[in-house]
Coordinates of C-alpha atoms in Angstrom, one line a residue:
X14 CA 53.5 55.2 240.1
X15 CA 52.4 58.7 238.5
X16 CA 54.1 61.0 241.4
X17 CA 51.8 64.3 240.3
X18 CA 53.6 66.3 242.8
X19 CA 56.8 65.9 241.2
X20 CA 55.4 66.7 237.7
X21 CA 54.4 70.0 238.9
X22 CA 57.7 71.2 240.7
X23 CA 59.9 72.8 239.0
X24 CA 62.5 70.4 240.2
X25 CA 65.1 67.7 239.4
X26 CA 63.5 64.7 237.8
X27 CA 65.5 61.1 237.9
X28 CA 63.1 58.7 236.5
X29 CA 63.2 55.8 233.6
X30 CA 62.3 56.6 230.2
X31 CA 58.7 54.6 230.5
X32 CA 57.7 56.5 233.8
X33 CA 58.6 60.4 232.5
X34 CA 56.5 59.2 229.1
X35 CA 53.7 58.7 230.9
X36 CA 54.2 61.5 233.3
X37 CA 55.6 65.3 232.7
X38 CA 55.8 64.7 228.9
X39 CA 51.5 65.6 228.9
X40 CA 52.4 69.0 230.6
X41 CA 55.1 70.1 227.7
X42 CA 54.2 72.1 224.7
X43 CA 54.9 71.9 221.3
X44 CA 56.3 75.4 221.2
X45 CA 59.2 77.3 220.8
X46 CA 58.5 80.5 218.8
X47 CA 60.4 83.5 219.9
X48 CA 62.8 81.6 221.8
X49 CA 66.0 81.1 219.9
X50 CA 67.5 76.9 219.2
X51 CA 67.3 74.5 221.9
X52 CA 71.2 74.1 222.8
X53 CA 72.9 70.7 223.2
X54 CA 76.0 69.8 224.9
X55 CA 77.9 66.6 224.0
X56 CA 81.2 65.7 224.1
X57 CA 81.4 63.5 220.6
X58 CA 82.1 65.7 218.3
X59 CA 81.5 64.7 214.3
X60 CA 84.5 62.9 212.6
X61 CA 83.3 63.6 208.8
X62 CA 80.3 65.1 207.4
X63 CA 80.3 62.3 204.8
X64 CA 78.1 59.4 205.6
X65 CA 80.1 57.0 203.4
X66 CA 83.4 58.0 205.8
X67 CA 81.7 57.7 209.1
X68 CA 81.1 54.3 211.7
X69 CA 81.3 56.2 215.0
X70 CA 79.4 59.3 216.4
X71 CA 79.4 61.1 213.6
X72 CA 75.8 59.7 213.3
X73 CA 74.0 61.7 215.9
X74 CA 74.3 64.3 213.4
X75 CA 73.4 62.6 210.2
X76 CA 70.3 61.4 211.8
X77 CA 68.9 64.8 212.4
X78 CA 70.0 66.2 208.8
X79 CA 69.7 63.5 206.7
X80 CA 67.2 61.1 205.7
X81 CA 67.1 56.7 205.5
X82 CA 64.9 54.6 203.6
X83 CA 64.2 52.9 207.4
X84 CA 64.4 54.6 210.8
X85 CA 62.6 54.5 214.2
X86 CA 60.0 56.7 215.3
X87 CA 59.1 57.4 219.0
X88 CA 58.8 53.9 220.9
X89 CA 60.1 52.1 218.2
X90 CA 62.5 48.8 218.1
X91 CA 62.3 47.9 214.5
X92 CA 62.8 49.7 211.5
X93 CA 60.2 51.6 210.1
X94 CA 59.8 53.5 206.7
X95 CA 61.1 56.8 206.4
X96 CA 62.3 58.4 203.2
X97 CA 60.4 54.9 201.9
X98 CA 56.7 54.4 202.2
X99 CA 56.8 50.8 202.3
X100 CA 60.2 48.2 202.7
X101 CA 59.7 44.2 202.6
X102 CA 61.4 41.2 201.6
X103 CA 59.9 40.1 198.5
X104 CA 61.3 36.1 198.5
X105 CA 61.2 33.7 201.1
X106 CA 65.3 33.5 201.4
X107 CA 65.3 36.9 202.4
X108 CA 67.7 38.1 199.5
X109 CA 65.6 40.4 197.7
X110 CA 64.4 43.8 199.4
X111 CA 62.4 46.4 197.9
X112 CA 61.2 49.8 199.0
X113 CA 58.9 51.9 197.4
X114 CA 59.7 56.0 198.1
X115 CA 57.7 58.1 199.1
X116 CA 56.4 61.2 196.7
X117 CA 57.8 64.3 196.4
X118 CA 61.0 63.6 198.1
X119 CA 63.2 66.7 197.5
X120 CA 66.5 67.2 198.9
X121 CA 67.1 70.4 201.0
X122 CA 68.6 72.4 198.3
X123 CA 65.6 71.6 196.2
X124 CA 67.1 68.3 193.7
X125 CA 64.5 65.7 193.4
X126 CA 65.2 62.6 195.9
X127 CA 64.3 59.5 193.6
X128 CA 65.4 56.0 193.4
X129 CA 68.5 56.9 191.2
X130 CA 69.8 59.2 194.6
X131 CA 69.3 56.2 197.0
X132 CA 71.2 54.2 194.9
X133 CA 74.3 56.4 194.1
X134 CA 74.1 57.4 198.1
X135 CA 74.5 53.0 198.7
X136 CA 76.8 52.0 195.9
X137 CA 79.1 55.1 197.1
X138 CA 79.8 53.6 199.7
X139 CA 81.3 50.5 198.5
X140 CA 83.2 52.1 196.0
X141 CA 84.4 54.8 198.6
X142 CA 85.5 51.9 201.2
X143 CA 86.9 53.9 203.6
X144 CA 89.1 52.0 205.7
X145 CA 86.9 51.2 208.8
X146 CA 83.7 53.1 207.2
X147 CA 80.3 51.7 206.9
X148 CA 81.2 49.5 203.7
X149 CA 81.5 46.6 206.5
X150 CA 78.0 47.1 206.8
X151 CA 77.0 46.4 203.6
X152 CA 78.8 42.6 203.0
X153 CA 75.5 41.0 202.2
X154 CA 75.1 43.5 199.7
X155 CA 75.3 42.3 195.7
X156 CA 74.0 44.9 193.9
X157 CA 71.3 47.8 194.0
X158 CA 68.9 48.5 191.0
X159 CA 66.4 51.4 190.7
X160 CA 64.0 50.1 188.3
X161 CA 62.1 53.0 188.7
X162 CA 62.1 56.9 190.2
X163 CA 60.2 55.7 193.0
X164 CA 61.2 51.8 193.2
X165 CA 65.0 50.5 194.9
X166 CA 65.9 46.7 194.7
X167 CA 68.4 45.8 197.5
X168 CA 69.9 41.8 196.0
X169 CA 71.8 40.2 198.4
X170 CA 74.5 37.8 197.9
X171 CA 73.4 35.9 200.8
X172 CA 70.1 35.5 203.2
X173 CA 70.2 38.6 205.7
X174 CA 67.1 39.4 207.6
X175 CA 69.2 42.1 209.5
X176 CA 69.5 44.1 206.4
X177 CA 66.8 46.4 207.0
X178 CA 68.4 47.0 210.6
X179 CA 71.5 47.8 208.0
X180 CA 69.1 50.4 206.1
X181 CA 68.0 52.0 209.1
X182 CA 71.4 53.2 210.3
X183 CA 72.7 56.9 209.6
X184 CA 75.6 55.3 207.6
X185 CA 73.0 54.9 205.0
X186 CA 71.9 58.5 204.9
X187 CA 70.6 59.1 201.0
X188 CA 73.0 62.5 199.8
X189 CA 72.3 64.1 197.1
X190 CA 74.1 62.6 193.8
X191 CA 74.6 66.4 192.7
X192 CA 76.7 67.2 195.8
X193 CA 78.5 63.9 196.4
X194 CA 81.4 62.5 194.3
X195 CA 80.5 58.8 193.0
X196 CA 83.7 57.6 194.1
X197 CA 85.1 60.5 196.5
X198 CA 84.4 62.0 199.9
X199 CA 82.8 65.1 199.5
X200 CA 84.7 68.3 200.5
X201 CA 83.8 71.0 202.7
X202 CA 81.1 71.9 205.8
X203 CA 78.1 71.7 204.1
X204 CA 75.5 69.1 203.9
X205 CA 72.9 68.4 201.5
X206 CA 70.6 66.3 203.2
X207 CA 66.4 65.9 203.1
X208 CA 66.1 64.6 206.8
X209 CA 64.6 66.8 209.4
X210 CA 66.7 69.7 209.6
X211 CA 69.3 71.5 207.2
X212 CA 72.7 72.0 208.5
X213 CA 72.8 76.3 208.5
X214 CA 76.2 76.5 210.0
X215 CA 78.9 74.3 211.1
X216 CA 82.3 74.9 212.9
X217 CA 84.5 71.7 212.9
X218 CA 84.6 70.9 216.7
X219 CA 82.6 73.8 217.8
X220 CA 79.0 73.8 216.9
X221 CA 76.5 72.3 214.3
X222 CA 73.5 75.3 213.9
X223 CA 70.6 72.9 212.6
X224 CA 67.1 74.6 211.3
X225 CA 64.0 73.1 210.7
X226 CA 64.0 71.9 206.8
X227 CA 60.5 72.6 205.2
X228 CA 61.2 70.5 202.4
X229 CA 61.4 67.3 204.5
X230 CA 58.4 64.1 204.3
X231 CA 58.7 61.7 206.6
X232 CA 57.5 60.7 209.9
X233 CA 59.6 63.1 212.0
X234 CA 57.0 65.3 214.2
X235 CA 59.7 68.3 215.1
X236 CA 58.3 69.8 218.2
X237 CA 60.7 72.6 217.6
X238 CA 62.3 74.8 215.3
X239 CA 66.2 74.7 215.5
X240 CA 68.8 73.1 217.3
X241 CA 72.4 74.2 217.8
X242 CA 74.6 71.5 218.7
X243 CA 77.4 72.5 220.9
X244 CA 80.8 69.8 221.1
X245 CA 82.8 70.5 224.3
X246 CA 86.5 68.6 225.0
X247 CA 85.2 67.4 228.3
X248 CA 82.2 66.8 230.9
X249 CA 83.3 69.8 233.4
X250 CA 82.6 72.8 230.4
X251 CA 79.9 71.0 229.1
X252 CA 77.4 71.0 232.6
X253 CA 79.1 74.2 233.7
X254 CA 77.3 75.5 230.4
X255 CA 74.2 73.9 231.5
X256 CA 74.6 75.8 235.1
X257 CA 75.1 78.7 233.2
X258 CA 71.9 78.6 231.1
X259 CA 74.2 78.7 227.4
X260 CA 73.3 75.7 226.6
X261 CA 69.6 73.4 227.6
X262 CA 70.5 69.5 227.0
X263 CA 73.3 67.4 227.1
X264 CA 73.8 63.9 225.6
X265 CA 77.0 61.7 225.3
X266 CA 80.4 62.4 227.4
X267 CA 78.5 63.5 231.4
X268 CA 81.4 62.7 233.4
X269 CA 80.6 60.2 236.9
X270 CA 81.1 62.4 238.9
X271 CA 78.6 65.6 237.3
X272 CA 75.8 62.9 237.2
X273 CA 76.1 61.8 240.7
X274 CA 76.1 65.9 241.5
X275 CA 72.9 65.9 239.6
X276 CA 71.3 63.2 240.8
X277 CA 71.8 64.8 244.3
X278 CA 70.5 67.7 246.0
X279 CA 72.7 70.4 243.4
X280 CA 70.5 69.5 240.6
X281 CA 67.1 70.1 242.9
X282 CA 68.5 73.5 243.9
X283 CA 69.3 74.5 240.1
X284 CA 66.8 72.8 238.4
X285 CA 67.7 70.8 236.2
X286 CA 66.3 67.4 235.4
X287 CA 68.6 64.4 235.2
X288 CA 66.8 61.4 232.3
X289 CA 68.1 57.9 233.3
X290 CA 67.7 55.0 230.9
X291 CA 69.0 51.4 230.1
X292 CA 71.7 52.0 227.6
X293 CA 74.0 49.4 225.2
X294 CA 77.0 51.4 225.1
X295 CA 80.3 49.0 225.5
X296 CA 83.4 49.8 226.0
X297 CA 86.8 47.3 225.4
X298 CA 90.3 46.8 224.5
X299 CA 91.5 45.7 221.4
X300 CA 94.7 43.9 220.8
X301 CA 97.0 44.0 217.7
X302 CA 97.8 40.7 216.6
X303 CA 101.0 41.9 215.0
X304 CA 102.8 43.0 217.8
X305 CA 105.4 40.6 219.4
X306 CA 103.6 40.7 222.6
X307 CA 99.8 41.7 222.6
X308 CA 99.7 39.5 219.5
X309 CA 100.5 36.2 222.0
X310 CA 97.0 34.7 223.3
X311 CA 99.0 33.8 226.5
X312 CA 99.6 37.3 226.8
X313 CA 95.6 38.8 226.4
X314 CA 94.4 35.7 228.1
X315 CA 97.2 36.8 231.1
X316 CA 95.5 40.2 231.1
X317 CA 91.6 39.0 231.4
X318 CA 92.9 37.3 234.3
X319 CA 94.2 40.1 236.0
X320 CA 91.5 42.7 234.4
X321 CA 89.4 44.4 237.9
X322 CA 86.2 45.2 236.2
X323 CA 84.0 45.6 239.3
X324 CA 87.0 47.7 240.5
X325 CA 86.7 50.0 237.3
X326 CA 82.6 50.5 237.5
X327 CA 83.0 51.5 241.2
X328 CA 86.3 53.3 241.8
X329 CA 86.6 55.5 238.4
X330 CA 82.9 55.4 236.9
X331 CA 81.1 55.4 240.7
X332 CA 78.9 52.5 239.6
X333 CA 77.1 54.7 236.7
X334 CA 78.5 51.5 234.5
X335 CA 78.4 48.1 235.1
X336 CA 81.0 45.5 234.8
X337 CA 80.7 43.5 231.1
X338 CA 81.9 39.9 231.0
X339 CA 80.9 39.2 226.8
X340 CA 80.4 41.7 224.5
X341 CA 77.4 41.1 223.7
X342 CA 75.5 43.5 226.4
X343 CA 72.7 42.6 229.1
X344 CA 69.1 43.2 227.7
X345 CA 70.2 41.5 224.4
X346 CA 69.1 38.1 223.4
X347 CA 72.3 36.2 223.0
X348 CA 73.9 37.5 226.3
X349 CA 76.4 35.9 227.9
X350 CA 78.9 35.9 230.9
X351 CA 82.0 33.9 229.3
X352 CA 84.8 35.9 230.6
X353 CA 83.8 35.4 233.9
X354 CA 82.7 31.9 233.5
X355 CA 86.1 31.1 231.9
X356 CA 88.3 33.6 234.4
X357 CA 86.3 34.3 237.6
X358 CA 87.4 36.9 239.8
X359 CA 90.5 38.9 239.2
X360 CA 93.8 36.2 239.8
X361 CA 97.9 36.9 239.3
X362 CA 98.7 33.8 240.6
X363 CA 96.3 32.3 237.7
X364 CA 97.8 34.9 235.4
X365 CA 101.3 34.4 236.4
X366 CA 100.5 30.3 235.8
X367 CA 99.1 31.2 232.2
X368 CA 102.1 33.4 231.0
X369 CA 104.7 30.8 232.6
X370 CA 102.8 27.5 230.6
X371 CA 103.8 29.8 227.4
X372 CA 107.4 30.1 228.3
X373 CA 106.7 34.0 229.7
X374 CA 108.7 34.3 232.7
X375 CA 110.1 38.3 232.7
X376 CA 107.2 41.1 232.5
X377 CA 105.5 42.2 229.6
X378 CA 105.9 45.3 228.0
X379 CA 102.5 46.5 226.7
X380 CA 101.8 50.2 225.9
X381 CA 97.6 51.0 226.1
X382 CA 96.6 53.9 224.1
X383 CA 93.2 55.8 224.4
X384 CA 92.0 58.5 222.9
X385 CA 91.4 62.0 225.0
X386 CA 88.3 63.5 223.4
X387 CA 85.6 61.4 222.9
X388 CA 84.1 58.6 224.9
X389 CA 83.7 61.1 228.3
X390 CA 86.2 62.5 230.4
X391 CA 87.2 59.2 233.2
X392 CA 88.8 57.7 229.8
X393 CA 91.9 58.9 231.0
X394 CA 91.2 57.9 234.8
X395 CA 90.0 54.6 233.1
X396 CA 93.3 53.5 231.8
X397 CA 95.5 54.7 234.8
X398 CA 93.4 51.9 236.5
X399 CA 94.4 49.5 234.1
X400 CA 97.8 50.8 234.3
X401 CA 97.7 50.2 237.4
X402 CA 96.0 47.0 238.0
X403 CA 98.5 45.5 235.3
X404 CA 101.3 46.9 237.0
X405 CA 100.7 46.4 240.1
X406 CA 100.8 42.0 239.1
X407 CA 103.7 42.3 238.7
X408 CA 103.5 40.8 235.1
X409 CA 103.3 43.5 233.0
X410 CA 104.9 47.0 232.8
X411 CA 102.5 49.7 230.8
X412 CA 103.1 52.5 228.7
X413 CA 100.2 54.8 228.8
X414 CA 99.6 56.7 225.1
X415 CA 96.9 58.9 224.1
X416 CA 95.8 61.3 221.3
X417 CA 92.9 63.2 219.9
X418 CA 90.1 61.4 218.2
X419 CA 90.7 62.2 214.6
X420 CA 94.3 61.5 214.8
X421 CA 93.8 58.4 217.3
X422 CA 91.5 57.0 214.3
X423 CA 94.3 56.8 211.6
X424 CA 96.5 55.2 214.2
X425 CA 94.7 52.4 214.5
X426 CA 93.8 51.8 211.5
X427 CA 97.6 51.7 210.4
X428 CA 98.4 49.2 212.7
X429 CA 100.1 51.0 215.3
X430 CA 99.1 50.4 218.5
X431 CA 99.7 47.3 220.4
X432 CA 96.5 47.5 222.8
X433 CA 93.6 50.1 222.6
X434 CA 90.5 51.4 223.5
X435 CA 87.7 51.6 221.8
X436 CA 83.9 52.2 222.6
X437 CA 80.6 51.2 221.0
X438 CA 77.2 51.9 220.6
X439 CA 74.6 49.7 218.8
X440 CA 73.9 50.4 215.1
X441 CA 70.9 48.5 215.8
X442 CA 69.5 46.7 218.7
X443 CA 71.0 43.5 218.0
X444 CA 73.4 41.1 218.9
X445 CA 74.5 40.4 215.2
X446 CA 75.8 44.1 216.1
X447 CA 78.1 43.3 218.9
X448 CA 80.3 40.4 217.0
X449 CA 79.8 41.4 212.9
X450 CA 81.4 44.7 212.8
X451 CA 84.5 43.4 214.7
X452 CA 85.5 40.6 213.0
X453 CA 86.8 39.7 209.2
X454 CA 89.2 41.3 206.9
X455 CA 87.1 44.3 207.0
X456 CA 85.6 45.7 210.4
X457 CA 84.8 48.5 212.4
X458 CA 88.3 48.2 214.1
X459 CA 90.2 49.0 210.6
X460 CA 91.9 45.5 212.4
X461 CA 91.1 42.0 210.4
X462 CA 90.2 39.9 212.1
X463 CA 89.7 36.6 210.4
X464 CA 86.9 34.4 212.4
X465 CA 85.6 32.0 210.1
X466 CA 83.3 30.2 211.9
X467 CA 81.2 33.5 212.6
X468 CA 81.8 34.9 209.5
X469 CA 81.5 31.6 207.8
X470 CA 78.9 29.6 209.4
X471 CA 77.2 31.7 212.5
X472 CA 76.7 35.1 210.9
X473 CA 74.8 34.2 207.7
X474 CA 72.6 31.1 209.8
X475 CA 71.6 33.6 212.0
X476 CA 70.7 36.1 209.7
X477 CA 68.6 33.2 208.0
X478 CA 66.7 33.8 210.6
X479 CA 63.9 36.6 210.9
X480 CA 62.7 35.8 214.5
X481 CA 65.6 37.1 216.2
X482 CA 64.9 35.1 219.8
X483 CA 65.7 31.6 217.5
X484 CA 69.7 32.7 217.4
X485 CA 70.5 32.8 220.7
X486 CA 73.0 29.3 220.4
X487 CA 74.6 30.9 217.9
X488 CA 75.1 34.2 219.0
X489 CA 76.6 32.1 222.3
X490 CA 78.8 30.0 220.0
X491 CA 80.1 33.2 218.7
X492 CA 80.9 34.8 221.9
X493 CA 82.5 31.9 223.3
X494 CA 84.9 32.1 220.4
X495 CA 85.9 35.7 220.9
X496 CA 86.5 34.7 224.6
X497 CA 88.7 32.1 223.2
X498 CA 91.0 34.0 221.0
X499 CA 90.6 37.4 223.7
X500 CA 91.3 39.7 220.4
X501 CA 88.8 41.7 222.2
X502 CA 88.4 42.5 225.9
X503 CA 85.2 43.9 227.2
X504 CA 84.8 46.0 230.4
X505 CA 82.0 48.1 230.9
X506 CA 78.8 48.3 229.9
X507 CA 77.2 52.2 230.1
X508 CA 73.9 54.0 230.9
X509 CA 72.2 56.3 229.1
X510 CA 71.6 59.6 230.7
X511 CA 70.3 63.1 229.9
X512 CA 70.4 66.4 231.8
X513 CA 68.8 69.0 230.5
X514 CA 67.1 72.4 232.2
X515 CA 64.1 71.7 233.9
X516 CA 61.9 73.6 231.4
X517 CA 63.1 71.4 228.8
X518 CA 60.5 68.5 227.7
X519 CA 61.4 65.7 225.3
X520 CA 64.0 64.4 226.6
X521 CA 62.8 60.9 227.8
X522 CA 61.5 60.2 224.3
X523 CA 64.7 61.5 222.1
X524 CA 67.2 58.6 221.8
X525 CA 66.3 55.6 219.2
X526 CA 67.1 52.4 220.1
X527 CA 70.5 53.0 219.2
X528 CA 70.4 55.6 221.9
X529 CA 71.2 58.1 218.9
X530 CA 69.2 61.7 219.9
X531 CA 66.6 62.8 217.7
X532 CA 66.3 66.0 218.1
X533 CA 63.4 67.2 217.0
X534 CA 61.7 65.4 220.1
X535 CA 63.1 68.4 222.3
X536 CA 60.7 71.5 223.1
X537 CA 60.3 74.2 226.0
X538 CA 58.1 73.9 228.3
X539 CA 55.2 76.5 228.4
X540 CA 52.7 76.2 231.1
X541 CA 52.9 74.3 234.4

């Protein structure tokens, strides 16, 4: 129910994304002349500034600065053009895709934005292939053609009716063929972009100062004119900046423990508004098959048998997440429960039963690594809990290991690690996007992991399939074989939430529905 009262006071506001829509948002302005930028806090900081180098957070930038054929305005769940005026499948097997651009496209340093620019920015990337980067994205992909300035071609090498889901992400941000290297990363801290905003300053770690671009078409309705994007190393800086009116938003990396402050009478007294919303963020372990011991199935099975996931939403997260038993999140089509239909509650004696069957008697020397700085500051608490829940079976002995993001990234991706963390938020909202990136020779993970019954037979079925609620069995199939093999452990599955200053409007409608912020949805209020 509209609560008009609450509208009107200058208050805290905890309400779901639908309910603040149809409330406060009528009350906000457009306007933010003579202000200064609208400040954001978050705690994932870019990786690269190169969309063919980037799967991972990096994209909460390039969405803002850069421009897709696809994206998704306000309230949308499906693709819709952007840079493009119109995108469609042009055969019945789904393996042809055109779009036709829009006119007058121009990039922000002024260079035309024409067919020939979206394909150099695509076929960049899969000459690039940047170990882990968005070419596992593009595997459906044969070839691109620009038959025209104003016509692309996408032909697949097999039926993919995800593929404009694919389009849509900020890994296939269209750069300007002037500025970017055909078969190189570009160098430096600039971007050349045509999306909403131009990047005016950028400090690695620090800040991202974003402007309003005037050259930009597409369906981006900015309701303010700049944003300065501010990355802090941890929850406690970030919302003491918000206390202390430097900064007005914050998105990605609120720590448990600041958003049960806010939700309580602290956040009434300063008042700042608190945005609550169904989110698909994941988080799980991933285990090396090379190493002598996490590379065992006994061994990972051993572990989901011991693994206290209720214990981890409630004791180190307060019960701001909830407990994941697939990976595959709740709200999907395709959801499942396997790991707790296969293991049940937390066991040793089950886990001690599994290890000795496998010859296993002594205790298992694993070391867990994490990385420091970027999915929120209980990472850290997070894995003395698994330390100590592995531990304290008596069937393991853990070796705790962390490092810094950008570091923690090559280490994986060389191998080195015998169990780590990882987290993940939807490229797009579907399940395809919760199995595909992980498995193969070439994944997300920088990991292979061969699967060939999804890659072979359940992947490309499903994606023969453009009504997405017909490929539910084989999205179940597919989870059930990841529960099998435990390469991958889920735990937790997140929620989104906001804070911001309560003169701050927008943000109930900012994040897509790969709860990526768009920015330009952010404006002061004006009048009350």
């Amino acid at each position: 129910m509209f609560n008009r009262n609450r509208c009107l006071r200058r208050v805290a506001a905890i309400a779901s994304m639908s309910s603040l829509v149809a409330g406060c948002g009528i009350l906000s302005s457009d306007s933010s002349e003579d202000e200064g930028p609208i400040v954001v806090g978050t705690t994932s900081a870019p990786s690269t500034l190169d969309p063919a180098a980037s799967w991972d957070g990096s994209w909460e930038l390039f969405r803002n600065v850069y421009q897709t054929l696809l994206s998704y305005p306000n309230g949308a769940t499906t693709p819709q053009p952007d840079a493009a005026e119109s995108c469609a499948f042009t055969d019945a097997a789904s393996q042809v895709y055109r779009c036709e651009l829009r006119d007058g496209l121009t990039f922000s340093d002024g260079h035309p934005l024409d067919a020939q620019a979206v394909k150099h920015s695509i076929d960049r990337i899969k000459r690039i292939n940047v170990n882990g980067g968005p070419a596992g994205l593009l595997g459906s992909l044969d070839r691109v053609q620009a038959p025209s300035d104003h016509e692309v071609v996408f032909h697949l090498n097999k039926p993919d009716a995800t593929f404009p889901f694919v389009l849509a992400t900020p890994a296939m941000s269209i750069v300007d063929p002037a500025e970017y290297p055909a078969d190189a990363l570009r160098e430096g801290d600039g971007i050349a972009g045509s999306g909403p905003y131009t990047l005016r300053e950028y400090q690695d770690g620090e800040r991202a100062e974003l402007v309003r671009n005037d050259r930009y078409k597409g369906f981006a309705e900015r309701h303010n004119d700049a944003v300065t994007i501010r990355y802090f190393k941890d929850s406690a800086g970030m919302v003491k900046a918000l206390r202390d009116h430097e900064i007005q938003v914050t998105y990605r990396g609120l720590a448990a423990d600041d958003v049960i402050t806010l939700q309580g009478k602290a956040g009434k007294e300063e008042e700042l508004q608190l945005v609550e919303g169904t989110g698909a963020e994941i988080s799980y372990l991933v285990f090396n098959p090379k190493d002598p011991w996490a590379g065992r199935r006994a061994v990972r099975q051993a572990v989901a048998q011991v693994i206290d996931r209720a214990a981890i939403a409630h004791q180190v997260y307060q019960d701001t997440v909830d407990p994941l038993y697939s990976m595959v999140p709740k709200g999907l089509t395709g959801h499942t429960t396997g790991f707790f239909d296969d293991y049940g509650d937390p066991s040793v004696s089950k886990a001690r039963e599994i290890l000795s069957d496998a010859g296993i008697t002594e205790p298992v020397p694993l070391t867990l690594w994490y990385t420091t700085d970027r999915y929120g500051s209980e990472t850290g608490a997070e894995f003395k809990e698994l330390k100590r829940q592995l531990d304290g079976s008596g069937l393991f002995t853990v070796t705790l290991r962390s490092r810094p993001w950008k570091t923690y990234v090559e280490g994986y991706q060389k191998g080195e690690y015998p169990v780590f963390g990882r987290g993940w938020s939807p490229d797009f909202p579907d399940a395809e996007n919760f199995i595909a990136p992980f498995v193969g020779e070439q994944n997300a993970l920088g990991t292979p992991y061969p699967a060939p019954e999804i890659t072979g037979d359940l992947l490309p079925r499903s994606r023969r399939e453009s009504d997405r609620a017909h490929v539910e069995k084989d999205f179940e199939r597919a989870q059930q074989i990841l529960v099998d093999d435990v390469r991958l452990l889920p735990l937790w599955q997140g929620k989104q939430y906001v804070a911001a200053s309560d003169d701050i409007s927008g943000a109930e409608r900012a994040l897509d529905p790969s709860t990526i912020m768009m920015m330009w949805q952010l404006s002061r209020k004006t009048s009350w």
